[in-house]
PDB file of C-alpha atoms in Angstrom:
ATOM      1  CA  UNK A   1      35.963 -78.232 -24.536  1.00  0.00           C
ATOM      2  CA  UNK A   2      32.817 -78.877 -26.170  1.00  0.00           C
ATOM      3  CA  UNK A   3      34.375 -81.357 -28.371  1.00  0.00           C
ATOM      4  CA  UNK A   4      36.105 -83.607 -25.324  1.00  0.00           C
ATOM      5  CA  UNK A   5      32.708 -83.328 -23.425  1.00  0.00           C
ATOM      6  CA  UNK A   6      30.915 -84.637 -26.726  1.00  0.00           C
ATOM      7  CA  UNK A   7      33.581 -87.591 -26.843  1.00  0.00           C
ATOM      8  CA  UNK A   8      33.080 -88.654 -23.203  1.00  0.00           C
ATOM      9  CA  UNK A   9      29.080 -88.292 -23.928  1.00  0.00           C
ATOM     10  CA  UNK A  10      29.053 -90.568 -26.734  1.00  0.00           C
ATOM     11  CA  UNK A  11      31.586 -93.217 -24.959  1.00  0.00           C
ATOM     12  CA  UNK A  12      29.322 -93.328 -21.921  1.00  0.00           C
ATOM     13  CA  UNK A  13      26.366 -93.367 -24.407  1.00  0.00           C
ATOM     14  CA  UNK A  14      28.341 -96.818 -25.926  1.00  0.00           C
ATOM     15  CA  UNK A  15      28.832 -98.326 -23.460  1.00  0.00           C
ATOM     16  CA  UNK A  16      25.088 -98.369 -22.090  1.00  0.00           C
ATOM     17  CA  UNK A  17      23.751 -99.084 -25.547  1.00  0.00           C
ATOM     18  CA  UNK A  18      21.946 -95.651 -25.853  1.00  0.00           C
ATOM     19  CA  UNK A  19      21.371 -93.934 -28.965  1.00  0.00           C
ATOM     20  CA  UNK A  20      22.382 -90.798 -30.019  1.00  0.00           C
ATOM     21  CA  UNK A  21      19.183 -89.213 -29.533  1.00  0.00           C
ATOM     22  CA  UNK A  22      18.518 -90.311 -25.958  1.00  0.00           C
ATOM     23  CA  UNK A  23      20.965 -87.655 -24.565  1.00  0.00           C
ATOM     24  CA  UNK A  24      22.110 -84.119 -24.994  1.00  0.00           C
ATOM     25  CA  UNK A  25      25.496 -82.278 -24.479  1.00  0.00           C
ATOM     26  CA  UNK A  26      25.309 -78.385 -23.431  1.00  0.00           C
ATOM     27  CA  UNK A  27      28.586 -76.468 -22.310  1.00  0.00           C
ATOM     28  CA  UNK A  28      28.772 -73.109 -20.917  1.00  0.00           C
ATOM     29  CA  UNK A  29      31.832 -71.150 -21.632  1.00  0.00           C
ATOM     30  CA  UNK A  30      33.457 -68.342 -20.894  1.00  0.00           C
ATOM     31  CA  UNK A  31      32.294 -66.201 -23.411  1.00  0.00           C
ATOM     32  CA  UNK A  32      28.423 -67.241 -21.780  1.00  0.00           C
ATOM     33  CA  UNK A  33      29.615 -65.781 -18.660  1.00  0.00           C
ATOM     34  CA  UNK A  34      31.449 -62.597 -20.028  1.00  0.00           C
ATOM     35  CA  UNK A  35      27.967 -61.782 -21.639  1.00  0.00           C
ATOM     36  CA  UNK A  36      26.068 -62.459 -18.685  1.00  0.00           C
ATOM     37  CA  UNK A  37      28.074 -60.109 -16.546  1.00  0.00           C
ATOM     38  CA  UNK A  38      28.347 -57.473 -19.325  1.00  0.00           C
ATOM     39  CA  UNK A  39      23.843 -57.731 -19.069  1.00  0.00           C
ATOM     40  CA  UNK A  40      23.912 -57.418 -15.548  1.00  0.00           C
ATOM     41  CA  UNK A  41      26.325 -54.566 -15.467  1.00  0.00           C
ATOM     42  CA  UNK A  42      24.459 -52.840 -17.975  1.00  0.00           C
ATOM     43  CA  UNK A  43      21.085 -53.007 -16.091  1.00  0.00           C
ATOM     44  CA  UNK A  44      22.460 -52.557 -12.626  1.00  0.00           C
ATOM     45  CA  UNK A  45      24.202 -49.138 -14.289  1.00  0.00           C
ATOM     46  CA  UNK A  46      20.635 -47.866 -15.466  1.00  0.00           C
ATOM     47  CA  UNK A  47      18.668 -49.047 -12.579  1.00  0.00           C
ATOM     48  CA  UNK A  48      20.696 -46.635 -10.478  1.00  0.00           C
ATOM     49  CA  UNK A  49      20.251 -43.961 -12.655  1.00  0.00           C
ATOM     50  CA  UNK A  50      16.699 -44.841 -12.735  1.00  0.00           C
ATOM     51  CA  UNK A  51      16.486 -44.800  -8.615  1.00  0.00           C
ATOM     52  CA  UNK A  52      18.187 -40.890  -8.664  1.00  0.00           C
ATOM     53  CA  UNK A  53      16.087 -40.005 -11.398  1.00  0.00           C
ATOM     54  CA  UNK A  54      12.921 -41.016  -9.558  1.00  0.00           C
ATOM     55  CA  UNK A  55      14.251 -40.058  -5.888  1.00  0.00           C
ATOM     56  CA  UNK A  56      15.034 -36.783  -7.033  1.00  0.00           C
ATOM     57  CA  UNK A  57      11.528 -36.210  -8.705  1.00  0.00           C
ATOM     58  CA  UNK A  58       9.913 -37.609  -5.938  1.00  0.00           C
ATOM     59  CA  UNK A  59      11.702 -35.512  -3.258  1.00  0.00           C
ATOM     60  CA  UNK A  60      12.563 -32.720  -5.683  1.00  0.00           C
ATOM     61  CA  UNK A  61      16.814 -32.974  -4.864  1.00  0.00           C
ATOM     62  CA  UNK A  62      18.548 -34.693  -7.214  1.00  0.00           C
ATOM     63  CA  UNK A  63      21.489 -34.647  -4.274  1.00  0.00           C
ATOM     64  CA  UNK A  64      18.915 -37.324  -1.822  1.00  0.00           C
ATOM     65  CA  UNK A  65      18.822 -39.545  -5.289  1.00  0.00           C
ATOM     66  CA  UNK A  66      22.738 -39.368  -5.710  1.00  0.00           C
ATOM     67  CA  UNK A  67      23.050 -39.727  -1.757  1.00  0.00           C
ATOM     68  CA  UNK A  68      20.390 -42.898  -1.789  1.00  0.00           C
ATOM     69  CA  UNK A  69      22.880 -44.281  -4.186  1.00  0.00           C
ATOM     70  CA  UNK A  70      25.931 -44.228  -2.552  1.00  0.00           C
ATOM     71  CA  UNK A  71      24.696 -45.624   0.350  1.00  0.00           C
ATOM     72  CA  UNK A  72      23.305 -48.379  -2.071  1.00  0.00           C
ATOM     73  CA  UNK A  73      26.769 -49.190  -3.109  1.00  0.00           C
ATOM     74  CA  UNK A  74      28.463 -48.987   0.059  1.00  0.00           C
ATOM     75  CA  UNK A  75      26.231 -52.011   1.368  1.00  0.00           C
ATOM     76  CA  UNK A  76      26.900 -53.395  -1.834  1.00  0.00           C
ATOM     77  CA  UNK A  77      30.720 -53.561  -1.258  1.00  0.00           C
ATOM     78  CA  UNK A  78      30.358 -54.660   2.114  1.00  0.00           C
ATOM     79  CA  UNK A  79      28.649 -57.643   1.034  1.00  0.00           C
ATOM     80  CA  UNK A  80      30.694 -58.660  -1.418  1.00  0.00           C
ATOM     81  CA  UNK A  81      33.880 -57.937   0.690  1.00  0.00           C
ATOM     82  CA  UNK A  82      32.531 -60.344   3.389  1.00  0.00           C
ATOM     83  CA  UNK A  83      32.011 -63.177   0.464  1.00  0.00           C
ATOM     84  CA  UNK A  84      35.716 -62.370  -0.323  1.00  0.00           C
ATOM     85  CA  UNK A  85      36.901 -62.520   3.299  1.00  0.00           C
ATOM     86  CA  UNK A  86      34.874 -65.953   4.298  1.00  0.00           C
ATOM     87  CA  UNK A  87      36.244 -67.615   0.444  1.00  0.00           C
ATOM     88  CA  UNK A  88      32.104 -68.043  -0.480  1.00  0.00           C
ATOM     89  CA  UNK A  89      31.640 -68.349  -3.879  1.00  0.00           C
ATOM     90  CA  UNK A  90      29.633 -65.715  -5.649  1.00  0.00           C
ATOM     91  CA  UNK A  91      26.263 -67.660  -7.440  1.00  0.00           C
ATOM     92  CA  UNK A  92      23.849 -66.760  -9.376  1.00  0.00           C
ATOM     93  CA  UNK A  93      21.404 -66.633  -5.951  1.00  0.00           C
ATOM     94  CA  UNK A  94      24.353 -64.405  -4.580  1.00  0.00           C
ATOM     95  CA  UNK A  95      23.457 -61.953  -7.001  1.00  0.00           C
ATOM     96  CA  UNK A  96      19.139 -62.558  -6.450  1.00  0.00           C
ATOM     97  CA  UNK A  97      20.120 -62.020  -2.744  1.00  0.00           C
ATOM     98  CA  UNK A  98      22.244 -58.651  -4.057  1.00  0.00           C
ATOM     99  CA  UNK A  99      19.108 -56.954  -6.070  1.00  0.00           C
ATOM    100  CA  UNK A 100      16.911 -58.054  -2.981  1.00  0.00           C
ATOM    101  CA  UNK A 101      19.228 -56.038  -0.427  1.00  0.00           C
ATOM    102  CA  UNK A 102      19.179 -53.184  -3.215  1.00  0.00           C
ATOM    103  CA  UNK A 103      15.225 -53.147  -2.311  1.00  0.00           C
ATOM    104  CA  UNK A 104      15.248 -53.291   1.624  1.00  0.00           C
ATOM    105  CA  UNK A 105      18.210 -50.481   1.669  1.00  0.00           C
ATOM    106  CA  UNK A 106      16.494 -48.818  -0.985  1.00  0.00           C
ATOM    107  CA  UNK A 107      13.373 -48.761   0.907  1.00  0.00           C
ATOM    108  CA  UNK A 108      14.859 -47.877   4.074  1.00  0.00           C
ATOM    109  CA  UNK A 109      16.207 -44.805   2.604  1.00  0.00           C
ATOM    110  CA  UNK A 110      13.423 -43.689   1.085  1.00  0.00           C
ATOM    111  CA  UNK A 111      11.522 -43.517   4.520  1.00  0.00           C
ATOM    112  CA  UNK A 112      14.365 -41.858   6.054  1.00  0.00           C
ATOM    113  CA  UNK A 113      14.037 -39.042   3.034  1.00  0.00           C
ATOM    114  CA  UNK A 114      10.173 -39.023   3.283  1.00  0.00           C
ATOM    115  CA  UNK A 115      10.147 -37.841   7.178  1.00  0.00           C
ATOM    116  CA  UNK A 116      12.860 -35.724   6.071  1.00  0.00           C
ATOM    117  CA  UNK A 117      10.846 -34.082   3.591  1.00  0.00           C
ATOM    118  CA  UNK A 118       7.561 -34.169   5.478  1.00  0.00           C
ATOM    119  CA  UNK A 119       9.266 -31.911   8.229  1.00  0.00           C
ATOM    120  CA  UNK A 120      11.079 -29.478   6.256  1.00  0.00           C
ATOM    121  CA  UNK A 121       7.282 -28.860   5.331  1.00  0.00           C
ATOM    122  CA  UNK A 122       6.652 -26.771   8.207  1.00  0.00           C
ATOM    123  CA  UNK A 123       5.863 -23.199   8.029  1.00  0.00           C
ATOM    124  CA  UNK A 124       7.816 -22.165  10.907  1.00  0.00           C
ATOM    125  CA  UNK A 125      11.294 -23.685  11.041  1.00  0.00           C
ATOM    126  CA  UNK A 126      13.909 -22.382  12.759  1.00  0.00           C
ATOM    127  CA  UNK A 127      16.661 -25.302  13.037  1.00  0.00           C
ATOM    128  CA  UNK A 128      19.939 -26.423  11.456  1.00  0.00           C
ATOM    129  CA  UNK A 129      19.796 -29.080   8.253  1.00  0.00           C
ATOM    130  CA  UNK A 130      21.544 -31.658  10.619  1.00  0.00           C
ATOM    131  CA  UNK A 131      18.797 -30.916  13.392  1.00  0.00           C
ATOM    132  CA  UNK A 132      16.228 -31.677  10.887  1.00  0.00           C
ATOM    133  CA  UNK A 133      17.711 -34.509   9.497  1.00  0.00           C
ATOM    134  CA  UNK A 134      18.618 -36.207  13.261  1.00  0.00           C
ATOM    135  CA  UNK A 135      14.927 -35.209  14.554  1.00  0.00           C
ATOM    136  CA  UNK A 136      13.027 -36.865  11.518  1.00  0.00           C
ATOM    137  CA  UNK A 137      15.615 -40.435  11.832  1.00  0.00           C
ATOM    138  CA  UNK A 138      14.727 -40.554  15.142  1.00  0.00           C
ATOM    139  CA  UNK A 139      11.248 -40.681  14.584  1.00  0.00           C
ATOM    140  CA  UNK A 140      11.444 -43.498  12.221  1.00  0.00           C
ATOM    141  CA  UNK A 141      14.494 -45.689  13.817  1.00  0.00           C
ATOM    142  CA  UNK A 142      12.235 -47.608  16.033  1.00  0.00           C
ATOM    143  CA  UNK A 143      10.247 -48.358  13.108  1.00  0.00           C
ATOM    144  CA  UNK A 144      13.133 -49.532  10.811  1.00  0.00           C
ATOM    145  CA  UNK A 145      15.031 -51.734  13.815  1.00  0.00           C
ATOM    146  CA  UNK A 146      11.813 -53.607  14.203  1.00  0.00           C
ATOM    147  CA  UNK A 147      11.250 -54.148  10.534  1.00  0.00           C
ATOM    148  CA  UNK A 148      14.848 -55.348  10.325  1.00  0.00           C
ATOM    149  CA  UNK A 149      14.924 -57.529  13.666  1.00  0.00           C
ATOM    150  CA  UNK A 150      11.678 -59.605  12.346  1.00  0.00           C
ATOM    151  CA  UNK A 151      13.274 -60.039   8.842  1.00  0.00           C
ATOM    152  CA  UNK A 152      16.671 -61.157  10.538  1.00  0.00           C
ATOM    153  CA  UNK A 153      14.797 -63.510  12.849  1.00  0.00           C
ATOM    154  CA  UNK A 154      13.832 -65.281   9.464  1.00  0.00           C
ATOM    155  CA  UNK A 155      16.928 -64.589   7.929  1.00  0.00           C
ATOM    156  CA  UNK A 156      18.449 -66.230  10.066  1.00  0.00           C
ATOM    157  CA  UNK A 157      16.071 -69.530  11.226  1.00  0.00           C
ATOM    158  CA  UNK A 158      16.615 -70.456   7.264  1.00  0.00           C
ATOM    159  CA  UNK A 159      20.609 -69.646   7.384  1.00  0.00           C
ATOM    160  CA  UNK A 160      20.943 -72.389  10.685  1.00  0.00           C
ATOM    161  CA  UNK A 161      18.769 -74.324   8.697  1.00  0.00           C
ATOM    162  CA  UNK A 162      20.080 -74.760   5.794  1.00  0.00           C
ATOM    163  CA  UNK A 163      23.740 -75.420   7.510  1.00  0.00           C
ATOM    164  CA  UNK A 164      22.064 -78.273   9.383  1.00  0.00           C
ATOM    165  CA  UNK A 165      21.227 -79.908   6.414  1.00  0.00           C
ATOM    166  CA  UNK A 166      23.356 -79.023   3.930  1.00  0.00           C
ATOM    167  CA  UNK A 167      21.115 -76.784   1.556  1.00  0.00           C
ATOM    168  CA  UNK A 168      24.170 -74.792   0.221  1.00  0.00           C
ATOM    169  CA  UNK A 169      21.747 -73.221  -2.556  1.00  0.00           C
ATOM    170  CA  UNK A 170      19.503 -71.959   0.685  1.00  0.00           C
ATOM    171  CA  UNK A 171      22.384 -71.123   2.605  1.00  0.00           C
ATOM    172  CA  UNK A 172      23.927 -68.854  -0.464  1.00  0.00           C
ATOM    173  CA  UNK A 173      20.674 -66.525  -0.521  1.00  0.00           C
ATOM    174  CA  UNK A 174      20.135 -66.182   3.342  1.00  0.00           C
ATOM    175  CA  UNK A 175      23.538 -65.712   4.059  1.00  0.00           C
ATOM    176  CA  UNK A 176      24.569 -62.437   2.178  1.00  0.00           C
ATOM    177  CA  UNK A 177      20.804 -61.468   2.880  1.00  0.00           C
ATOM    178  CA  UNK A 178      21.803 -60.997   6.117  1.00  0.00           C
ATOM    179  CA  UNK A 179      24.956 -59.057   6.292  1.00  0.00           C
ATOM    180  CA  UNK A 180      23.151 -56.869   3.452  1.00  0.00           C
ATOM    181  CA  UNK A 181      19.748 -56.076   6.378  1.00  0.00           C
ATOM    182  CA  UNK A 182      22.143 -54.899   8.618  1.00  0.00           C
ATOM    183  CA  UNK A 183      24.447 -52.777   6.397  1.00  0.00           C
ATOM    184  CA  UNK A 184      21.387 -51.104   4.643  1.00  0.00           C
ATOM    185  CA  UNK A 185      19.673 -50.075   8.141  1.00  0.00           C
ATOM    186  CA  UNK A 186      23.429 -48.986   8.931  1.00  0.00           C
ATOM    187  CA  UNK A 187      24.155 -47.129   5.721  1.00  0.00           C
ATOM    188  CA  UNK A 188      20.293 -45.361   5.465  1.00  0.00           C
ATOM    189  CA  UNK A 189      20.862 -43.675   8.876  1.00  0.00           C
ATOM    190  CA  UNK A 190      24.456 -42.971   8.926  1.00  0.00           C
ATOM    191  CA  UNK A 191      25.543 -42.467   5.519  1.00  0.00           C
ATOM    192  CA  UNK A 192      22.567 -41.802   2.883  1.00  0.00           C
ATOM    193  CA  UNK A 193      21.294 -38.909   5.831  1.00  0.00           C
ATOM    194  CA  UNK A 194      24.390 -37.333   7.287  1.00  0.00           C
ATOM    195  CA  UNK A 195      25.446 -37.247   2.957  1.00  0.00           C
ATOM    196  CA  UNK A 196      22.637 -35.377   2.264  1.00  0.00           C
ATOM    197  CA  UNK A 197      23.195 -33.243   4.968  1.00  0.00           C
ATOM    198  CA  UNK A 198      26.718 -32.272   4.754  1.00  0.00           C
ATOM    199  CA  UNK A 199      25.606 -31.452   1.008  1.00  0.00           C
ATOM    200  CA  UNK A 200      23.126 -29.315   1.693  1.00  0.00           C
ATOM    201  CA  UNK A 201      25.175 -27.559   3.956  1.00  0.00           C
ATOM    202  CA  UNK A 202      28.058 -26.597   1.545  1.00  0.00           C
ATOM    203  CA  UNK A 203      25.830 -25.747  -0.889  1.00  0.00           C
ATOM    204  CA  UNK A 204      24.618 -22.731   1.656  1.00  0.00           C
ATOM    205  CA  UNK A 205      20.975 -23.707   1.371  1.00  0.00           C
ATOM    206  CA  UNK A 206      18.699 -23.132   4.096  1.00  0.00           C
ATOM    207  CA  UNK A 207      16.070 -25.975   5.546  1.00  0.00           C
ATOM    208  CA  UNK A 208      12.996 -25.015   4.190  1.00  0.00           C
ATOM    209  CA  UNK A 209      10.752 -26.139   1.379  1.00  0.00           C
TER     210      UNK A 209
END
């Protein structure tokens, strides 16, 4: 308690011959962290709804922006279900590492959508939506494994690193970074596409633009 940590501060304090204004005792509590995770619920919560609000504008389908999102939260949950299977405790640059993999999936995504869009463009199409959707990840996957190989190189240098010496701080940043790369590359081309696609399909519309 505040109170007990304020006693041991001022019997330390005595016995060194400080004075009282030489030193200062902060606590965090619970109710600190229940308010900091309410926050960061709050703005996670709207930044989605931001991202399908501006994928869907951007693309004109509000079902890419609700598809982009799901495969946002599955690499999400993988993350965190590795932290829970390997006992890592969940810091605060745990959660900087999370809202950076929410960027490089995000991203990822977004390109896949883009070719996606670019070829549905054509005046002359005459294939199925999963055709379409196969055809334009194929012409970006090379692109996307070397973007993600050079970042995990990195990645990865600083996670041996920071083993080798002991920089847990380091090591909690790299770490989920890492498992996050290779779930977002996974979850842009086989969820967030095949999603939209399967979609689309139900819905009975046609690939065209």
């Amino acid at each position: 308690s505040a109170e007990s940590a304020a006693a041991a501060a001022n019997k330390v304090a005595d016995q060194f011959g400080w004075d009282a204004e030489s030193f200062e005792v902060t606590t965090i509590g619970p109710d600190w962290g229940a308010s900091v995770i309410q926050s960061s619920c709050i703005a996670f919560f709207v930044s989605l709804l931001l991202i399908i609000a501006y994928i869907s504008v951007r693309f004109r389908d509000p079902k890419m922006g609700v598809s982009a999102v799901i495969a946002l939260l599955h690499d999400l949950v993988i993350v965190l279900g590795v932290y829970v299977l390997v006992g890592r405790e969940v810091t605060p640059n745990t959660i900087a590492a999370l809202l950076t993999i929410l960027g490089y999936s995000l991203y990822d995504t977004v390109v896949v959508f883009h070719r996606i869009n670019d070829n549905m463009k054509g005046e002359d199409i005459k294939c199925t939506f999963m055709t379409m959707a196969n055809h334009s990840i194929n012409q970006v996957l090379v692109r996307t494994i070397n973007t993600t190989l050079t970042t995990l190189l990195a990645l990865g240098t600083v996670c041996v690193v920071s083993v080798v010496f002991g920089l847990d701080s380091i090591f909690t940043f790299s770490f989920p970074l890492i498992i996050g790369m290779v779930s977002g590359v996974y979850s842009s081309i086989c969820i967030a596409g095949p999603l939209w696609v399967e979609w689309e399909k139900r819905a009975g519309a046609k690939p065209k633009k």
